Each structure stands twice: as C-alpha cells, then as structure tokens.
Short mmCIF file of C-alpha atoms and ligand atoms in Angstrom, two decimals:
data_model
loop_
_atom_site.label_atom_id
_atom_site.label_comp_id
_atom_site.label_asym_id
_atom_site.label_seq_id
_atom_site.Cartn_x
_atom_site.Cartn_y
_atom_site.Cartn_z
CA UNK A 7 -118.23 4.30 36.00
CA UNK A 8 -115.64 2.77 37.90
CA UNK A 9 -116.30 0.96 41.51
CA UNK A 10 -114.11 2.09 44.59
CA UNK A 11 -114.11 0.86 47.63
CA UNK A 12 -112.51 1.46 51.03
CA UNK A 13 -112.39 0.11 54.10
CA UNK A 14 -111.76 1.89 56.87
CA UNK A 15 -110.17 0.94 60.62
CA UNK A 16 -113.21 1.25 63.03
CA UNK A 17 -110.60 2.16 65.82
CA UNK A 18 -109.55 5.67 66.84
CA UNK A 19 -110.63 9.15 65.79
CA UNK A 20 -109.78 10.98 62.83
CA UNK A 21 -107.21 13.44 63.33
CA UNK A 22 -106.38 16.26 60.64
CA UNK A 23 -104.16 13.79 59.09
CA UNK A 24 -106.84 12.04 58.09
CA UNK A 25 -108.73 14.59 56.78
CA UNK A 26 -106.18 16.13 54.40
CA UNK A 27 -105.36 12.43 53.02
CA UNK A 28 -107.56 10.25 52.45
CA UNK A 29 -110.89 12.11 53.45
CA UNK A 30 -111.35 14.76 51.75
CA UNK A 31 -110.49 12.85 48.71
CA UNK A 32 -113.41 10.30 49.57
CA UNK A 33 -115.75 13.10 50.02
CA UNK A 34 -114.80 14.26 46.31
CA UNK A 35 -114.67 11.32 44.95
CA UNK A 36 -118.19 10.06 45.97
CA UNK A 37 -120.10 12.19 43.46
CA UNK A 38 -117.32 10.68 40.75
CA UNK A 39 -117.49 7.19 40.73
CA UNK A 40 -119.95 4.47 42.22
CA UNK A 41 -118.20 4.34 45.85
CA UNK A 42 -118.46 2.01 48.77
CA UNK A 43 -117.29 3.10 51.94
CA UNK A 44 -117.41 0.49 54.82
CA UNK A 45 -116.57 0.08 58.62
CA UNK A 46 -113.75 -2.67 58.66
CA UNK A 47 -115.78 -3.77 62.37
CA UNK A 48 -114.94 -7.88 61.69
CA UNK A 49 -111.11 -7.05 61.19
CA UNK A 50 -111.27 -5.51 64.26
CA UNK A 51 -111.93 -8.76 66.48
CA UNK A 52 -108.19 -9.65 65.85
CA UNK A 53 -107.67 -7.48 69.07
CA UNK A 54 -110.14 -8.79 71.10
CA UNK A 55 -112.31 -5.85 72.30
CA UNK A 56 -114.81 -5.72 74.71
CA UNK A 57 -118.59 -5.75 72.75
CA UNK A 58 -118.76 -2.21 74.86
CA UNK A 59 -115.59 -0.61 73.02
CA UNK A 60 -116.63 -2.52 69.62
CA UNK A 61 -119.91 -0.39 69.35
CA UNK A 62 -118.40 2.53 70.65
CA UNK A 63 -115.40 2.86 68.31
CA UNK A 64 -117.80 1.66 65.43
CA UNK A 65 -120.42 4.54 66.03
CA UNK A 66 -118.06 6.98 66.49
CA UNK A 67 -116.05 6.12 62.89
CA UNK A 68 -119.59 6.61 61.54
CA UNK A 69 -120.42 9.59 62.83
CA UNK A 70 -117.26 11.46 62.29
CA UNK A 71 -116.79 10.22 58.73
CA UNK A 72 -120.82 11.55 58.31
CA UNK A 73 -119.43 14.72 59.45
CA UNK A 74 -116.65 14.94 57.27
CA UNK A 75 -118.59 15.23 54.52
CA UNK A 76 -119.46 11.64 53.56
CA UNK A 77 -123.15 11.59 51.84
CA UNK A 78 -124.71 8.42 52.67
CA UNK A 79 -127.02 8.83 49.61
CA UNK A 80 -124.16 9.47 47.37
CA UNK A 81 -121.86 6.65 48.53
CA UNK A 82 -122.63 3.99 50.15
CA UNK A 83 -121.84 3.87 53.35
CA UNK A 84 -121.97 0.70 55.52
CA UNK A 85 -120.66 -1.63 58.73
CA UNK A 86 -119.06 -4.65 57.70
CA UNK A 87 -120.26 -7.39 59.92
CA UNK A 88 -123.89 -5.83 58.79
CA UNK A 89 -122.90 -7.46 55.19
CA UNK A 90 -122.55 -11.38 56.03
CA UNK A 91 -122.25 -11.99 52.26
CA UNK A 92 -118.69 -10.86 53.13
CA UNK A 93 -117.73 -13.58 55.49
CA UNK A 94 -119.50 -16.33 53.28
CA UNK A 95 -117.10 -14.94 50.69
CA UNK A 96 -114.32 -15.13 52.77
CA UNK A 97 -114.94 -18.65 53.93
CA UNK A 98 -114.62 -19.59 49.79
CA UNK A 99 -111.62 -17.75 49.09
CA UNK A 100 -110.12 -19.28 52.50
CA UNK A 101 -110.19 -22.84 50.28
CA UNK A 102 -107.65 -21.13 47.88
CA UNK A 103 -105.37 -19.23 50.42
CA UNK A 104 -102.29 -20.68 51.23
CA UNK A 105 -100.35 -21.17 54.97
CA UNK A 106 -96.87 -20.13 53.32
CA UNK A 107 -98.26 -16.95 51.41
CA UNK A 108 -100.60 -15.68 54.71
CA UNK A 109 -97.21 -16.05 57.01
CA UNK A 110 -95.22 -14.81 54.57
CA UNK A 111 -97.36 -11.17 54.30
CA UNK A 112 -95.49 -8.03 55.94
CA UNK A 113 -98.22 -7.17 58.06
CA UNK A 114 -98.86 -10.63 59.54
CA UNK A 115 -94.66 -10.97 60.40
CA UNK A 116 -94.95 -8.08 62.54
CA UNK A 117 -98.13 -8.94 63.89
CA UNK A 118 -96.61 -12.07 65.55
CA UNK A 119 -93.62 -9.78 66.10
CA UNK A 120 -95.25 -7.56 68.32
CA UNK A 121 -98.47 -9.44 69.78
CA UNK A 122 -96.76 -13.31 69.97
CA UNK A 123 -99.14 -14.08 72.74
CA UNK A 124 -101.99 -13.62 70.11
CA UNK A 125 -101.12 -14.92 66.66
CA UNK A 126 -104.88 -16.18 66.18
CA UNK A 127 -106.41 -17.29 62.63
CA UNK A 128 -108.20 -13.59 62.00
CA UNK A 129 -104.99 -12.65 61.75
CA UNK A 130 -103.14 -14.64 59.11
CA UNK A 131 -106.35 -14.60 56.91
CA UNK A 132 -106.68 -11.08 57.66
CA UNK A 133 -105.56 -10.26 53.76
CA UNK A 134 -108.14 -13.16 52.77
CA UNK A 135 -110.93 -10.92 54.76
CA UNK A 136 -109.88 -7.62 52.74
CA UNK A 137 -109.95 -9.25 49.22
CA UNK A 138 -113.28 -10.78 49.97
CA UNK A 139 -114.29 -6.74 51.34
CA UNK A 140 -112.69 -5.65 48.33
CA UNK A 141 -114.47 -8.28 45.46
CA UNK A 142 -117.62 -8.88 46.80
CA UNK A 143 -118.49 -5.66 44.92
CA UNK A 144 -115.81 -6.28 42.18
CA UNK A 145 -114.37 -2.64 43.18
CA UNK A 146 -111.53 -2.28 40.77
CA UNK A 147 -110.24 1.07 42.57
CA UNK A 148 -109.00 1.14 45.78
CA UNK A 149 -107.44 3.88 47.45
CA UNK A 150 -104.74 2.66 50.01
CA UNK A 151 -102.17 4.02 51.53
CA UNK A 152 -98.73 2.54 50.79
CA UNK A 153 -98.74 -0.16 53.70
CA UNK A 154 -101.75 -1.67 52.40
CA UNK A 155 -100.12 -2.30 48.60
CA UNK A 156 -99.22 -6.06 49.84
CA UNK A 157 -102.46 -6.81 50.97
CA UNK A 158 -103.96 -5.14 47.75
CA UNK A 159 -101.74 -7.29 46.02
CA UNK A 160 -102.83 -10.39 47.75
CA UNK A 161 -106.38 -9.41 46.80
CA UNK A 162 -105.86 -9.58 43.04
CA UNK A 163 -103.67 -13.00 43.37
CA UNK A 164 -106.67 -14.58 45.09
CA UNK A 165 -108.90 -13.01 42.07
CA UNK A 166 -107.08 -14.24 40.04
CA UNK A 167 -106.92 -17.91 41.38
CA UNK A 168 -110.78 -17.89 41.37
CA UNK A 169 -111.20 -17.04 38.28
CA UNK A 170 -108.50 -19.36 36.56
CA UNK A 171 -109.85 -22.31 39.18
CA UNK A 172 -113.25 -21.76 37.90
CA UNK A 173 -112.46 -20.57 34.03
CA UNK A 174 -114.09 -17.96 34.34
CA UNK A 175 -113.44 -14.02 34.33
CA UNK A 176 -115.83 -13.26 37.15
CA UNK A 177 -113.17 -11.03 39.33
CA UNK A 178 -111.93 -8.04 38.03
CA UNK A 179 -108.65 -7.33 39.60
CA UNK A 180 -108.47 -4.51 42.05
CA UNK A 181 -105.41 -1.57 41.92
CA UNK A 182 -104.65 1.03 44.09
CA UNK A 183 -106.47 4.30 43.09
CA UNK A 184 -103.93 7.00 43.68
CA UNK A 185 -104.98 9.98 44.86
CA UNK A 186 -100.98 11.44 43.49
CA UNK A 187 -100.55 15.06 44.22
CA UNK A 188 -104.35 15.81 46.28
CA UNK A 189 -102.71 14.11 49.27
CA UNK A 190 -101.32 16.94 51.86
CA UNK A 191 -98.91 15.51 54.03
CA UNK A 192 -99.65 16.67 57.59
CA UNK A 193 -96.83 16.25 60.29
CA UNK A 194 -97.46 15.55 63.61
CA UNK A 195 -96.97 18.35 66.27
CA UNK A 196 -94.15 16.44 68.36
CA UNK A 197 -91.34 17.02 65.95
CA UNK A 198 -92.09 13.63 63.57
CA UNK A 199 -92.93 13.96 59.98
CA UNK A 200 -96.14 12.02 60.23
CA UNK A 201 -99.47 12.98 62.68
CA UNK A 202 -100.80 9.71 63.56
CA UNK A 203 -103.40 8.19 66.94
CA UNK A 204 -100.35 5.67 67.64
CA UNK A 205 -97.46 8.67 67.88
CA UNK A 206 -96.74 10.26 71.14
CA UNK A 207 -99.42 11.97 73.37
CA UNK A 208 -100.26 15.59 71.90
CA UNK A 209 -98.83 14.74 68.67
CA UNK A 210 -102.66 14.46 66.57
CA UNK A 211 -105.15 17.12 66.61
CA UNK A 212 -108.54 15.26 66.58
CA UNK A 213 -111.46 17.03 64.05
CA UNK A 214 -113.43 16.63 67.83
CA UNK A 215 -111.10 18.16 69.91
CA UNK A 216 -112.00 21.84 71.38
CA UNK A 217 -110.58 24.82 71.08
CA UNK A 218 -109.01 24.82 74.59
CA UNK A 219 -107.17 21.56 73.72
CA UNK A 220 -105.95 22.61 70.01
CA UNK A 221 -104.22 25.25 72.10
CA UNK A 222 -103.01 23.48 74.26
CA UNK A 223 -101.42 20.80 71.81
CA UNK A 224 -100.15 23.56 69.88
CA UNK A 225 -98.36 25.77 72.41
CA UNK A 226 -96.37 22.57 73.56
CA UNK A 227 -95.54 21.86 69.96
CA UNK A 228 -91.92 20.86 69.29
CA UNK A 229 -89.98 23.75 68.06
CA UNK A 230 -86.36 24.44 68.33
CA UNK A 231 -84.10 27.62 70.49
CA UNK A 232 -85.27 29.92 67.12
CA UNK A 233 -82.98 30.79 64.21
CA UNK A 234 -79.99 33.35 65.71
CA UNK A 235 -78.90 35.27 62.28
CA UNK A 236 -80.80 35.69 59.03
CA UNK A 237 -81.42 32.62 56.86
CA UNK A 238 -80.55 30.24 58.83
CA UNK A 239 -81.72 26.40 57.91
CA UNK A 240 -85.16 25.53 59.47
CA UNK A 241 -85.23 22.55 61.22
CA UNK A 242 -88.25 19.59 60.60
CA UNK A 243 -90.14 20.67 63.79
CA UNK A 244 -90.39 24.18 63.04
CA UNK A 245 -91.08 23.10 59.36
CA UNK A 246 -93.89 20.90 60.53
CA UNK A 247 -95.46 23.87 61.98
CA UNK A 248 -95.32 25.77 58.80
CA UNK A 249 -96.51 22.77 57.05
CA UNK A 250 -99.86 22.27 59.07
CA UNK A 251 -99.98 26.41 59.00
CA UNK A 252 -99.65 26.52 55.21
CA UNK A 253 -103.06 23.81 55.17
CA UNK A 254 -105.04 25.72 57.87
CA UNK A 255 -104.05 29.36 57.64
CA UNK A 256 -104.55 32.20 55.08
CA UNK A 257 -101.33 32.60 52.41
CA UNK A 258 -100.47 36.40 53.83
CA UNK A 259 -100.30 34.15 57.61
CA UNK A 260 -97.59 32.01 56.12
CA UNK A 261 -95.87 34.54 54.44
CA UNK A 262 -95.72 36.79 57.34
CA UNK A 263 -94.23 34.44 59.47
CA UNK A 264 -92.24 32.72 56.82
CA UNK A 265 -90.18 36.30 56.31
CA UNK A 266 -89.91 36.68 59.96
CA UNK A 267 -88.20 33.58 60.06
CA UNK A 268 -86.07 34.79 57.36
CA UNK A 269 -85.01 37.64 59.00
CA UNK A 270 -84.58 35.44 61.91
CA UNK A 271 -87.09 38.03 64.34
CA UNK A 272 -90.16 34.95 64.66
CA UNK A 273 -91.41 34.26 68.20
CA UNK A 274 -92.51 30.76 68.16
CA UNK A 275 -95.28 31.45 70.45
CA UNK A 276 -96.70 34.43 68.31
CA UNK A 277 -96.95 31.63 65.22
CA UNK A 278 -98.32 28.86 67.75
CA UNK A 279 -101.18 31.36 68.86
CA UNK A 280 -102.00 31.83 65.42
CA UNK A 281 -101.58 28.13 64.37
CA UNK A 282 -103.80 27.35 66.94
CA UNK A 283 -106.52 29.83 66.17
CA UNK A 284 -106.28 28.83 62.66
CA UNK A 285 -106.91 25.55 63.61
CA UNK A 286 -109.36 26.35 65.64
CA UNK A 287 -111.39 28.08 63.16
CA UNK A 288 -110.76 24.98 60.59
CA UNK A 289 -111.76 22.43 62.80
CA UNK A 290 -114.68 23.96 64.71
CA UNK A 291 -117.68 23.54 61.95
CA UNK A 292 -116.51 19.95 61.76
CA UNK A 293 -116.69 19.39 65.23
CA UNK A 294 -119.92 20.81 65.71
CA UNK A 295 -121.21 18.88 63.37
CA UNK A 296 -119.67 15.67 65.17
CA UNK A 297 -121.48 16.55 67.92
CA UNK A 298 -124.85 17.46 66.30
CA UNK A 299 -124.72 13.79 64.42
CA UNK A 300 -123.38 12.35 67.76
CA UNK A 301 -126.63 12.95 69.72
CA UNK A 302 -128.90 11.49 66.81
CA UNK A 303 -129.28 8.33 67.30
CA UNK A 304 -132.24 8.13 64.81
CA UNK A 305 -130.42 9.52 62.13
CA UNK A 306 -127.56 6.87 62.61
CA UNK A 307 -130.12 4.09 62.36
CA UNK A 308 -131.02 5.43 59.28
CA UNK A 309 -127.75 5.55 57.48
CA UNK A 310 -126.71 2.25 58.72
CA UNK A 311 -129.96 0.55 57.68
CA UNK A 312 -129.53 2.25 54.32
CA UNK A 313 -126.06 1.25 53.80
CA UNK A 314 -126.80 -2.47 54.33
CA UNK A 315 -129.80 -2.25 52.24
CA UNK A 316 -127.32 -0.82 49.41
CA UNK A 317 -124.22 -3.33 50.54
CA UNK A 318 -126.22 -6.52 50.32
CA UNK A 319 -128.01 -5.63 47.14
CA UNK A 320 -124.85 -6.17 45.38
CA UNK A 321 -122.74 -8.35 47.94
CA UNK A 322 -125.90 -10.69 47.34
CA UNK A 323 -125.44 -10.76 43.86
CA UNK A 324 -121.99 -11.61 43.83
CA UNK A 325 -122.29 -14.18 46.80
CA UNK A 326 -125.50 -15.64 44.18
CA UNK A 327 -123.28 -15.80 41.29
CA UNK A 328 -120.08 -17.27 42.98
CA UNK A 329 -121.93 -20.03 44.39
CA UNK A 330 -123.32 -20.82 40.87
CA UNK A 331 -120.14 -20.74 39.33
CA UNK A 332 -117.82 -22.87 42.67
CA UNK A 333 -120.94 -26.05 41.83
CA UNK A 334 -123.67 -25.12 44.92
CA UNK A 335 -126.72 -25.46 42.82
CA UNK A 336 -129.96 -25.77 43.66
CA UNK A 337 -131.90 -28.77 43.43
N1 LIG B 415 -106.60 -3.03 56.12
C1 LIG B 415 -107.11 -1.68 55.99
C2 LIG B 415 -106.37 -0.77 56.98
O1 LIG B 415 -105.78 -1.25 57.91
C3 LIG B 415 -108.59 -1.61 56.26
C4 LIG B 415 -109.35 -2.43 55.27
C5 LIG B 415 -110.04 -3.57 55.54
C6 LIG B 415 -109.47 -2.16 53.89
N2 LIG B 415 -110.62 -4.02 54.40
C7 LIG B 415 -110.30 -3.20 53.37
C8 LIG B 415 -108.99 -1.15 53.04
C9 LIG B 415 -110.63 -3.24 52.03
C10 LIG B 415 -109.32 -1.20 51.70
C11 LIG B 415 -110.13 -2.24 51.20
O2 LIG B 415 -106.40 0.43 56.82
#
C-alpha cells in the first residue's frame, strides 16, 4: 500500500472549491491507501499571527475537514507543530539546502515580491519544511495542486541528496498523486474561472455559510444583460453558474435551464433562486455537522491526541533511523 500525504494550509475556510477538488478525493482515498493528513500550523508562522488567530484558524481547519468526511481512524489526521520529529528533520535537511536554489524557488520570488518588509528565514526554507513534512513518513504520493509541483520537486532533490550523501536508499522520492479527471473545477461566483478565500468578496461559498448568505452570494452573482435571440454564445459568468449548477443541482435542473438559454427565454434570477437552493440543500448537512463538531471540544482533543500518537509513531522512526545513518550514535 502506497503512503500519501498532504498538508494542508491551516488558514481560511473551505469553500466548495475545496470540496469538489481536493476533498472529496481525500475522503475517498483514505480507505485506499495508508494516508496522512496534517495541519501545515509551523508554515503558518511565516505571517506572523497572533497565538489567538493561530489556534483559531488551526481548530477550525480541523473541524471542518472532520466534517467533510475525514475519518480520523482511517487516516491519520494530525497538527504539525504536535509532530517535533518534523522540525528536527528539517533542521538536518537545512545542512544540505542551498541559498541559490531556496531564492531561486517561484514561490519564495513572489514572496519577497509582495511582502519585502518580511522576507524572514521560514520563508526561504519554507520548501525545506515541506520535504521534511513530506519524508518523515517516506509518503511517495502526494496530491498537490499545480503550484505546489516546484516545491514537490524540491522535496525529491533534497531526498535525493540525503540519500547519495549518506549511500544509502533511505528516501523514497515523493510524486504528485494526480487525482486526473475526479477534480471538478468550480468557478467562483464573481465572473472568474476559479472560487478561491483570496478572490473578491462574495466570490466563495463557504461549506459553513447559511442559507441566508448562499442566497445572498448567489443573487449578486455576475451574470451578463441575458442572451437576445436563440443560440447565442454564453459568456464565462453565466457559464460559471451552470458549472457550479451542473455539481450541485439535479441533471433535469441543468437541462431545463440549459434549453431556456437556448431558446434565449432564461431569467437569471429564476436559475440564481434555484442555484441557491441547490446549494443550499448541498451544503446544509455539512454545515451542520461543522457546527455539531464545533461545540465538542472533547471530541477534538481526542482526534488530535490520536493523530500525534499515530504521527510520531512513524515520524519517530524515521527521525531514529536518520540519526543512525547522518553518525549521532549513542554511546
Ligand atoms: N505548501 C502547501 C500549500 O500551500 C501546504 C503544505 C505544507 C504541504 N507541507 C506540505 C502540501 C506537504 C503537501 C505536502 O498548500
């Protein structure tokens, strides 16, 4: 059975973006292979948040990815900085990451680019961090999205230079695990092709919002002035609309207003109403849930104890064997 493992940002909520990518493929996938599933919390200090927002965002990631379907027995489910085997890790590979490959990393260019007041350390290493997430459990799957390839990348060079340091095969290298044709693309509801926390206000539909704000969201959609004569083009906000309608709603809903469209008769609000409810209805047992798992604080003591327990069970071993292997024996 193959390892995966994911990290995941421990800021903002998951939006039905989200959920058709990447989550509903970890929830399948955890009864498939041996999966690891972790809060990236230490990442997260490259921002500087306040301890207060830190545990907030952190608890919240949990509980919503616990709603979505994760099983903490299954997987195994767990907070970085609970794992310090990953930052001893880190600290090794750190010996055998270079200045000019760090700066030279996508992700790290536009961090200076946009933050140049706060080009700290965390930052440049911050694809040193991720392979050391990535190999403490020498996960050979990892399912990314297509701006983390480079740092994926990164991970299997400094495998690689372990390994050939120490002469030794220790590291197996880690790929992207793609999910190919099970991702749904879902736009955002402000015209772009992408629904996303960082886009404009209104254009993500959070799994906890309520019903009175997934209608409002919805009716102010982007749409266009309507299609004047029969088959004319549809343009990518009205298309986005039918895109999120053909995940949420029935296939006689899309149809229906699909051939209204056609015959160029649709009333934007009518499909917005029904968008909305549709969402609505799609949403509502998740959010419920995110609520009921919200208020138990017991319950998330539990799964995080558990997923350390699991975590350091095998970070522990690796962190055992690497020392062996870099010369830190025991007298
Ligand atoms: N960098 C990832 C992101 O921004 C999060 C992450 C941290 C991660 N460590 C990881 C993803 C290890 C996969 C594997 O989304």
């Amino acid at each position: 059975m193959e390892t995966v493992l994911s990290g995941i940002r421990s800021t903002g909520n998951l939006h039905l973006g989200n959920y058709f990518g990447a989550i509903r493929n970890f929830v399948k996938m955890q009864h498939e292979h041996n999966c690891y599933f972790f809060i990236a919390d230490y990442h997260s200090l490259t921002t500087h948040p306040t301890p207060g927002d830190l545990h907030r965002n952190v608890r919240q990631v949990l509980v919503e990815y616990l709603a979505a379907g994760i099983d903490p027995e299954t997987a195994t489910l767990y907070i970085q900085s609970d794992v310090p085997e990953v930052a001893e890790l880190y600290l090794l590979l750190n010996m055998n990451a270079y200045k000019g490959e760090l700066e030279r990393c996508t992700s790290f260019k536009e961090k200076v680019r946009k933050q140049p007041d706060n080009v700290n350390a965390g930052l440049l290493t911050y694809p040193v961090l991720m392979a050391a997430d990535i190999i403490i459990h020498r996960a050979t799957k990892v399912p990314v999205g297509k701006d983390q390839e480079q740092h994926l990348e990164m991970a299997r060079t400094f495998a690689n230079r372990f390994n050939r340091m120490y002469k030794t095969d220790y590291f197996p290298s880690p790929y992207a695990f793609n999910f190919e044709q099970a991702l749904i693309k879902i736009p955002g509801l402000d015209g772009s092709t992408k629904m996303g926390k960082s886009e404009s206000e209104g254009n993500a539909i959070f799994l906890a919002d309520d019903a009175r704000v997934i209608r409002k969201k919805v009716m102010r959609a982007t749409t266009d002035s309507g299609p004047e004569k029969p088959g004319e083009k549809m343009s990518q906000p009205v298309k986005n609309l039918f895109s999120l309608m053909k995940a949420v709603s029935s296939k006689e809903t899309v149809d229906h207003f699909q051939e209204e469209f056609k015959n160029a008769t649709i009333r934007y609000g009518d499909l917005k109403k029904q968008l909305a409810e549709d969402i609505i209805s799609f949403t509502s047992p998740l959010r419920e849930k995110i609520l009921e798992i919200g208020a138990d604080n017991e319950y998330l003591s539990k799964v995080a104890k558990m997923g350390a327990e699991k975590a350091r069970e095998s970070a522990g071993k690796t962190i055992r064997d690497v020392r062996e292997i870099i010369g830190f024996r025991k007298f």
